[in-house]
Amino acid sequence: MNLKNYTVVATGKIRPCAYEKLKNMVNLLDWQQGGRMPKEELEARLAQADAVYSAGNVRFTQELLAKAPKLKVVAQAMVGYDNVDLAAMAERNVLLGNTPGVLVDAVADLAYGLLLDCARRITQGDAHVKAGLWGQRKPFGLTSDLAGKTLGIIGMGDIGCEIAIRAQASKMKVIYHNRRQREDDEKRQVRYVSQEELLAQADFVMLAVNLNPSTKHLMNAAAFAQMKPGACLINISRGAVVDTEAMYEALKSGRLAYAAMDVTDPEPLPGEHKLLTLPNVTVTPHMASATTETRDAMAMLTVENIVAALEGRAMPAEVKTK
Ligand code: DGY
């Protein structure tokens, strides 16, 4: 099918492999210089758009969608869709595509790295050496084994399961909490528990849930108080799953021994944010899926989603909005 009559608006830079493919197939309004597209420019382009290739840097609100009267599909090169007003998409019959599956290993690897950092203080050790202090007493003293410790995963989807496998390779016990218990607990050697039980038992709590109204501030002051004293928190989901102020207080008091996070609220986290004044924190800049291979795969899946939607076929990865 010839798709050259369809206009696809890219809201950010597209990986070269996907860019070439898309450019040959459709009328592509690209933004390969990267950076943030000015609002007026985006709105002018949306007026012509049959499809949007979004790198996740745009909020698809009711108001923005109204600027795109012909829009059939928004395909995001990411798995999360908390930046999209699902009801507004459904009302306008606009399809939504995302990229599950292809980023699972990359995200699980970074999550495991942050878990290891909480236990073994790799970034703190590195900072100690870089400060010229090797040979002097380390401020964090001895570190902690992973073997024999309990990892509590909140959100046991595909990524949570891969994190569990990596933790089990380090001889950790894995418990989890989900909206629903999985059917493969025995095979996976994991145990389903209530959120309260997880917080009370886990030495390390891993957040791998989607952000939605029911998970916003799931880790609030009450939840931190339920955690085992001296436990650690790892967040690779979305910053707003944690109440940043409550986490800051828990870290400052030592109730929470350490927090390692790839996502923050706000995001980006300003360099002068008070969280960064604490010694017991590691922050990476939302880079869990940012490997060459994974970002290429995410970009190609985004193109496949767009092409399928424009051809009237089922998208390989569609988010149900209704
Ligand atoms: C995702 O795909 O949702 C990751 O968080 C990267 O944005």
CSV table of C-alpha atoms and ligand atoms in Angstrom, one decimal:
chain,number,residue,atom,x,y,z
A,1,MET,CA,0.0,0.0,0.0
A,2,ASN,CA,1.3,3.5,-0.9
A,3,LEU,CA,1.5,5.5,2.2
A,4,LYS,CA,3.1,8.6,0.7
A,5,ASN,CA,-0.1,10.6,1.0
A,6,TYR,CA,0.0,10.2,4.8
A,7,THR,CA,1.8,12.8,6.9
A,8,VAL,CA,3.7,11.5,9.9
A,9,VAL,CA,4.9,14.2,12.4
A,10,ALA,CA,8.0,13.3,14.5
A,11,THR,CA,8.2,15.1,17.8
A,12,GLY,CA,11.9,14.4,18.3
A,13,LYS,CA,14.9,12.8,16.8
A,14,ILE,CA,14.4,9.3,15.3
A,15,ARG,CA,17.1,6.6,15.4
A,16,PRO,CA,18.7,6.4,11.9
A,17,CYS,CA,17.5,2.9,11.1
A,18,ALA,CA,13.9,3.8,11.7
A,19,TYR,CA,14.2,7.3,10.1
A,20,GLU,CA,15.4,5.8,6.8
A,21,LYS,CA,12.5,3.4,6.7
A,22,LEU,CA,9.9,5.9,7.6
A,23,LYS,CA,11.2,8.6,5.3
A,24,ASN,CA,10.9,6.2,2.3
A,25,MET,CA,7.4,5.2,3.1
A,26,VAL,CA,5.5,8.3,4.2
A,27,ASN,CA,5.5,12.1,4.0
A,28,LEU,CA,7.7,12.6,7.1
A,29,LEU,CA,7.9,15.9,8.9
A,30,ASP,CA,11.0,15.2,10.9
A,31,TRP,CA,12.8,16.9,13.8
A,32,GLN,CA,16.3,15.4,13.4
A,33,GLN,CA,18.0,18.3,14.9
A,34,GLY,CA,16.7,17.0,18.3
A,35,GLY,CA,15.9,19.2,21.3
A,36,ARG,CA,12.5,20.4,22.2
A,37,MET,CA,10.2,21.5,19.3
A,38,PRO,CA,8.6,24.9,20.0
A,39,LYS,CA,4.9,24.6,20.9
A,40,GLU,CA,3.7,26.7,17.9
A,41,GLU,CA,5.8,24.6,15.5
A,42,LEU,CA,4.4,21.3,17.0
A,43,GLU,CA,0.8,22.6,16.7
A,44,ALA,CA,1.3,23.8,13.1
A,45,ARG,CA,2.6,20.3,12.2
A,46,LEU,CA,-0.1,18.5,14.1
A,47,ALA,CA,-2.7,20.2,11.9
A,48,GLN,CA,-1.5,18.1,9.0
A,49,ALA,CA,-0.7,14.9,10.9
A,50,ASP,CA,-2.2,11.5,10.1
A,51,ALA,CA,0.3,9.9,12.6
A,52,VAL,CA,2.7,11.1,15.2
A,53,TYR,CA,6.0,9.4,16.0
A,54,SER,CA,6.6,10.5,19.6
A,55,ALA,CA,9.8,10.1,21.5
A,56,GLY,CA,7.9,10.6,24.8
A,57,ASN,CA,8.7,14.3,25.1
A,58,VAL,CA,5.1,15.5,24.5
A,59,ARG,CA,2.0,15.4,26.7
A,60,PHE,CA,-1.0,14.3,24.6
A,61,THR,CA,-3.7,16.2,26.3
A,62,GLN,CA,-7.3,16.9,25.2
A,63,GLU,CA,-6.2,20.4,24.1
A,64,LEU,CA,-3.2,19.2,22.1
A,65,LEU,CA,-5.2,16.4,20.4
A,66,ALA,CA,-7.7,19.0,19.3
A,67,LYS,CA,-5.0,20.6,17.2
A,68,ALA,CA,-4.7,17.4,15.1
A,69,PRO,CA,-8.1,16.8,13.4
A,70,LYS,CA,-6.9,14.1,11.0
A,71,LEU,CA,-4.8,12.1,13.6
A,72,LYS,CA,-5.2,8.3,13.4
A,73,VAL,CA,-2.4,7.1,15.6
A,74,VAL,CA,0.1,8.2,18.1
A,75,ALA,CA,3.1,5.8,18.2
A,76,GLN,CA,5.4,6.3,21.2
A,77,ALA,CA,8.9,5.0,21.2
A,78,MET,CA,8.5,4.1,24.8
A,79,VAL,CA,6.5,1.7,26.9
A,80,GLY,CA,5.0,4.1,29.5
A,81,TYR,CA,2.0,6.1,28.5
A,82,ASP,CA,1.3,8.2,31.6
A,83,ASN,CA,1.9,11.3,29.4
A,84,VAL,CA,-1.2,10.5,27.3
A,85,ASP,CA,-4.9,11.3,28.1
A,86,LEU,CA,-6.3,7.9,27.3
A,87,ALA,CA,-10.0,9.1,27.5
A,88,ALA,CA,-9.3,12.0,25.0
A,89,MET,CA,-7.6,9.5,22.6
A,90,ALA,CA,-10.6,7.1,22.8
A,91,GLU,CA,-13.0,10.0,22.3
A,92,ARG,CA,-11.2,11.0,19.1
A,93,ASN,CA,-10.7,7.4,18.0
A,94,VAL,CA,-6.9,7.9,17.9
A,95,LEU,CA,-4.9,4.7,18.3
A,96,LEU,CA,-2.0,4.5,20.7
A,97,GLY,CA,1.1,2.4,20.2
A,98,ASN,CA,4.0,1.7,22.5
A,99,THR,CA,7.1,-0.5,22.7
A,100,PRO,CA,6.7,-3.3,25.3
A,101,GLY,CA,8.9,-6.4,25.2
A,102,VAL,CA,11.9,-5.0,23.3
A,103,LEU,CA,13.2,-3.0,26.3
A,104,VAL,CA,12.7,-5.5,29.0
A,105,ASP,CA,16.3,-6.8,29.3
A,106,ALA,CA,17.9,-3.3,29.1
A,107,VAL,CA,15.6,-1.9,31.8
A,108,ALA,CA,16.0,-5.0,34.0
A,109,ASP,CA,19.8,-4.7,33.7
A,110,LEU,CA,19.8,-1.1,34.8
A,111,ALA,CA,17.4,-2.0,37.7
A,112,TYR,CA,19.8,-4.7,38.8
A,113,GLY,CA,22.7,-2.3,38.6
A,114,LEU,CA,20.9,0.1,40.9
A,115,LEU,CA,20.1,-2.7,43.2
A,116,LEU,CA,23.7,-3.7,43.4
A,117,ASP,CA,24.7,-0.1,43.9
A,118,CYS,CA,22.4,0.1,46.9
A,119,ALA,CA,23.9,-3.0,48.4
A,120,ARG,CA,27.6,-2.4,47.5
A,121,ARG,CA,27.8,1.4,47.3
A,122,ILE,CA,29.6,1.4,43.9
A,123,THR,CA,28.9,5.0,43.1
A,124,GLN,CA,29.8,6.1,46.7
A,125,GLY,CA,33.1,4.2,46.4
A,126,ASP,CA,33.8,5.8,43.1
A,127,ALA,CA,33.1,9.3,44.5
A,128,HIS,CA,35.4,8.5,47.5
A,129,VAL,CA,38.3,7.6,45.1
A,130,LYS,CA,37.7,10.5,42.8
A,131,ALA,CA,37.7,12.9,45.8
A,132,GLY,CA,41.3,11.6,46.4
A,133,LEU,CA,40.2,9.9,49.6
A,134,TRP,CA,41.3,6.3,48.9
A,135,GLY,CA,43.1,5.1,52.1
A,136,GLN,CA,41.0,7.2,54.3
A,137,ARG,CA,37.9,5.9,56.2
A,138,LYS,CA,35.0,5.4,53.9
A,139,PRO,CA,31.9,7.3,55.1
A,140,PHE,CA,29.6,4.4,54.3
A,141,GLY,CA,31.7,1.7,56.1
A,142,LEU,CA,31.0,-1.9,55.2
A,143,THR,CA,28.4,-2.8,52.5
A,144,SER,CA,25.8,-5.5,52.3
A,145,ASP,CA,25.5,-8.9,50.6
A,146,LEU,CA,22.7,-9.6,48.2
A,147,ALA,CA,22.8,-13.3,48.8
A,148,GLY,CA,20.2,-14.4,51.3
A,149,LYS,CA,18.4,-11.0,51.3
A,150,THR,CA,14.9,-10.4,50.2
A,151,LEU,CA,14.0,-8.3,47.2
A,152,GLY,CA,10.4,-7.1,47.1
A,153,ILE,CA,9.2,-6.2,43.6
A,154,ILE,CA,6.1,-4.0,43.3
A,155,GLY,CA,4.8,-4.5,39.7
A,156,MET,CA,5.6,-8.0,38.5
A,157,GLY,CA,5.2,-7.6,34.8
A,158,ASP,CA,7.7,-8.6,32.1
A,159,ILE,CA,10.3,-6.2,33.5
A,160,GLY,CA,9.7,-7.2,37.1
A,161,CYS,CA,10.1,-10.9,36.1
A,162,GLU,CA,13.5,-10.2,34.5
A,163,ILE,CA,14.6,-8.3,37.5
A,164,ALA,CA,13.7,-11.3,39.6
A,165,ILE,CA,15.8,-13.6,37.5
A,166,ARG,CA,18.8,-11.3,37.9
A,167,ALA,CA,18.3,-11.1,41.7
A,168,GLN,CA,17.9,-14.9,42.0
A,169,ALA,CA,21.3,-15.2,40.2
A,170,SER,CA,22.6,-13.3,43.2
A,171,LYS,CA,20.9,-15.8,45.5
A,172,MET,CA,18.2,-13.4,46.7
A,173,LYS,CA,14.7,-14.4,47.7
A,174,VAL,CA,12.0,-12.7,45.7
A,175,ILE,CA,8.6,-11.6,46.9
A,176,TYR,CA,6.3,-9.4,44.9
A,177,HIS,CA,3.1,-7.5,44.9
A,178,ASN,CA,0.8,-6.9,41.9
A,179,ARG,CA,-2.8,-6.0,41.4
A,180,ARG,CA,-3.3,-9.8,40.7
A,181,GLN,CA,-1.3,-12.8,41.7
A,182,ARG,CA,0.5,-14.3,38.7
A,183,GLU,CA,-0.1,-18.0,37.8
A,184,ASP,CA,3.6,-19.0,37.5
A,185,ASP,CA,4.9,-18.3,41.0
A,186,GLU,CA,6.1,-21.8,41.5
A,187,LYS,CA,8.0,-21.9,38.2
A,188,ARG,CA,9.5,-18.5,38.9
A,189,GLN,CA,10.3,-19.3,42.6
A,190,VAL,CA,8.7,-16.1,43.8
A,191,ARG,CA,6.0,-15.4,46.4
A,192,TYR,CA,3.0,-13.2,46.1
A,193,VAL,CA,2.4,-11.0,49.2
A,194,SER,CA,0.3,-8.0,50.1
A,195,GLN,CA,1.9,-4.6,49.7
A,196,GLU,CA,2.1,-4.2,53.5
A,197,GLU,CA,3.8,-7.6,53.9
A,198,LEU,CA,6.3,-6.7,51.1
A,199,LEU,CA,7.2,-3.4,52.7
A,200,ALA,CA,7.7,-5.1,56.1
A,201,GLN,CA,9.8,-8.0,54.8
A,202,ALA,CA,11.9,-6.7,51.9
A,203,ASP,CA,15.5,-5.6,52.4
A,204,PHE,CA,15.3,-4.0,49.0
A,205,VAL,CA,12.1,-2.6,47.5
A,206,MET,CA,12.0,-2.4,43.7
A,207,LEU,CA,9.3,-0.2,42.0
A,208,ALA,CA,8.4,-1.5,38.5
A,209,VAL,CA,4.8,-0.5,38.3
A,210,ASN,CA,3.1,1.7,35.7
A,211,LEU,CA,2.2,5.2,36.8
A,212,ASN,CA,-1.6,5.7,37.0
A,213,PRO,CA,-3.9,7.3,39.5
A,214,SER,CA,-3.8,4.2,41.8
A,215,THR,CA,0.0,4.1,41.9
A,216,LYS,CA,0.8,7.8,42.2
A,217,HIS,CA,2.6,8.4,45.5
A,218,LEU,CA,2.3,4.7,46.3
A,219,MET,CA,5.5,5.2,48.3
A,220,ASN,CA,4.3,8.0,50.6
A,221,ALA,CA,5.2,8.8,54.3
A,222,ALA,CA,2.9,5.9,55.5
A,223,ALA,CA,4.5,3.4,53.1
A,224,PHE,CA,8.1,4.5,54.2
A,225,ALA,CA,7.1,4.0,57.8
A,226,GLN,CA,6.0,0.4,56.9
A,227,MET,CA,9.4,-0.5,55.4
A,228,LYS,CA,11.9,-2.5,57.3
A,229,PRO,CA,14.2,0.0,59.0
A,230,GLY,CA,17.4,0.3,57.0
A,231,ALA,CA,15.9,-1.1,53.8
A,232,CYS,CA,16.7,0.4,50.4
A,233,LEU,CA,14.5,1.6,47.6
A,234,ILE,CA,15.1,1.3,43.8
A,235,ASN,CA,12.8,3.1,41.4
A,236,ILE,CA,12.8,2.3,37.6
A,237,SER,CA,9.1,3.0,37.0
A,238,ARG,CA,8.1,6.7,37.1
A,239,GLY,CA,9.2,9.4,39.5
A,240,ALA,CA,5.7,10.2,40.7
A,241,VAL,CA,5.2,6.7,42.1
A,242,VAL,CA,7.2,8.1,45.0
A,243,ASP,CA,6.4,11.1,47.1
A,244,THR,CA,9.7,12.8,46.7
A,245,GLU,CA,9.4,14.8,49.9
A,246,ALA,CA,8.5,11.7,52.0
A,247,MET,CA,11.5,9.9,50.5
A,248,TYR,CA,13.8,12.8,51.3
A,249,GLU,CA,12.7,12.7,54.9
A,250,ALA,CA,13.0,8.9,55.1
A,251,LEU,CA,16.6,9.1,53.7
A,252,LYS,CA,17.6,12.0,55.9
A,253,SER,CA,16.4,10.2,59.0
A,254,GLY,CA,18.2,7.0,58.0
A,255,ARG,CA,14.9,5.0,58.1
A,256,LEU,CA,15.6,4.4,54.4
A,257,ALA,CA,19.2,3.5,54.1
A,258,TYR,CA,19.7,4.2,50.4
A,259,ALA,CA,17.6,5.0,47.3
A,260,ALA,CA,18.7,4.5,43.8
A,261,MET,CA,16.5,5.8,41.0
A,262,ASP,CA,16.4,6.2,37.3
A,263,VAL,CA,13.3,8.3,37.4
A,264,THR,CA,12.4,11.3,39.6
A,265,ASP,CA,9.7,13.7,40.3
A,266,PRO,CA,10.3,16.4,39.1
A,267,GLU,CA,12.1,15.2,35.9
A,268,PRO,CA,14.7,16.3,34.9
A,269,LEU,CA,15.8,16.7,38.5
A,270,PRO,CA,17.5,20.1,38.9
A,271,GLY,CA,21.1,19.9,39.9
A,272,GLU,CA,20.4,22.0,43.0
A,273,HIS,CA,17.5,19.7,44.2
A,274,LYS,CA,17.8,18.9,47.9
A,275,LEU,CA,17.7,15.2,47.2
A,276,LEU,CA,21.1,15.5,45.6
A,277,THR,CA,22.6,16.9,48.8
A,278,LEU,CA,22.1,13.5,50.5
A,279,PRO,CA,25.0,11.1,50.5
A,280,ASN,CA,22.7,8.0,50.4
A,281,VAL,CA,21.2,8.5,46.9
A,282,THR,CA,22.1,7.4,43.4
A,283,VAL,CA,20.3,9.1,40.5
A,284,THR,CA,20.6,8.2,36.8
A,285,PRO,CA,18.9,10.3,34.2
A,286,HIS,CA,16.0,8.1,33.0
A,287,MET,CA,18.3,6.0,30.9
A,288,ALA,CA,17.1,2.4,31.6
A,289,SER,CA,16.2,1.7,28.0
A,290,ALA,CA,19.0,3.8,26.6
A,291,THR,CA,21.2,1.2,24.9
A,292,THR,CA,21.9,1.4,21.2
A,293,GLU,CA,20.3,-2.0,20.5
A,294,THR,CA,17.2,-1.4,22.6
A,295,ARG,CA,16.6,2.1,21.3
A,296,ASP,CA,16.9,0.8,17.7
A,297,ALA,CA,14.4,-1.9,18.4
A,298,MET,CA,12.0,0.5,20.1
A,299,ALA,CA,12.3,2.9,17.1
A,300,MET,CA,11.7,0.0,14.6
A,301,LEU,CA,8.6,-1.2,16.5
A,302,THR,CA,7.3,2.4,16.6
A,303,VAL,CA,7.6,2.5,12.8
A,304,GLU,CA,5.8,-0.9,12.5
A,305,ASN,CA,3.0,0.5,14.7
A,306,ILE,CA,2.6,3.5,12.5
A,307,VAL,CA,2.6,1.6,9.3
A,308,ALA,CA,0.1,-1.0,10.6
A,309,ALA,CA,-2.3,1.7,11.8
A,310,LEU,CA,-2.1,3.6,8.5
A,311,GLU,CA,-2.7,0.4,6.6
A,312,GLY,CA,-5.7,-0.4,8.8
A,313,ARG,CA,-4.0,-3.5,10.2
A,314,ALA,CA,-3.7,-4.5,13.9
A,315,MET,CA,-0.7,-2.7,15.4
A,316,PRO,CA,2.0,-5.0,16.8
A,317,ALA,CA,1.9,-3.2,20.1
A,318,GLU,CA,-1.3,-1.3,20.8
A,319,VAL,CA,-2.4,0.2,24.1
A,320,LYS,CA,-6.1,-0.2,24.7
A,321,THR,CA,-7.6,3.2,25.4
A,322,LYS,CA,-11.2,2.1,25.8
B,1,DGY,C1,9.7,3.9,28.8
B,1,DGY,O1,9.8,3.3,27.7
B,1,DGY,O2,8.6,4.1,29.3
B,1,DGY,C2,10.9,4.2,29.5
B,1,DGY,O3,10.7,4.7,30.7
B,1,DGY,C3,11.7,5.1,28.7
B,1,DGY,O4,11.0,6.3,28.6
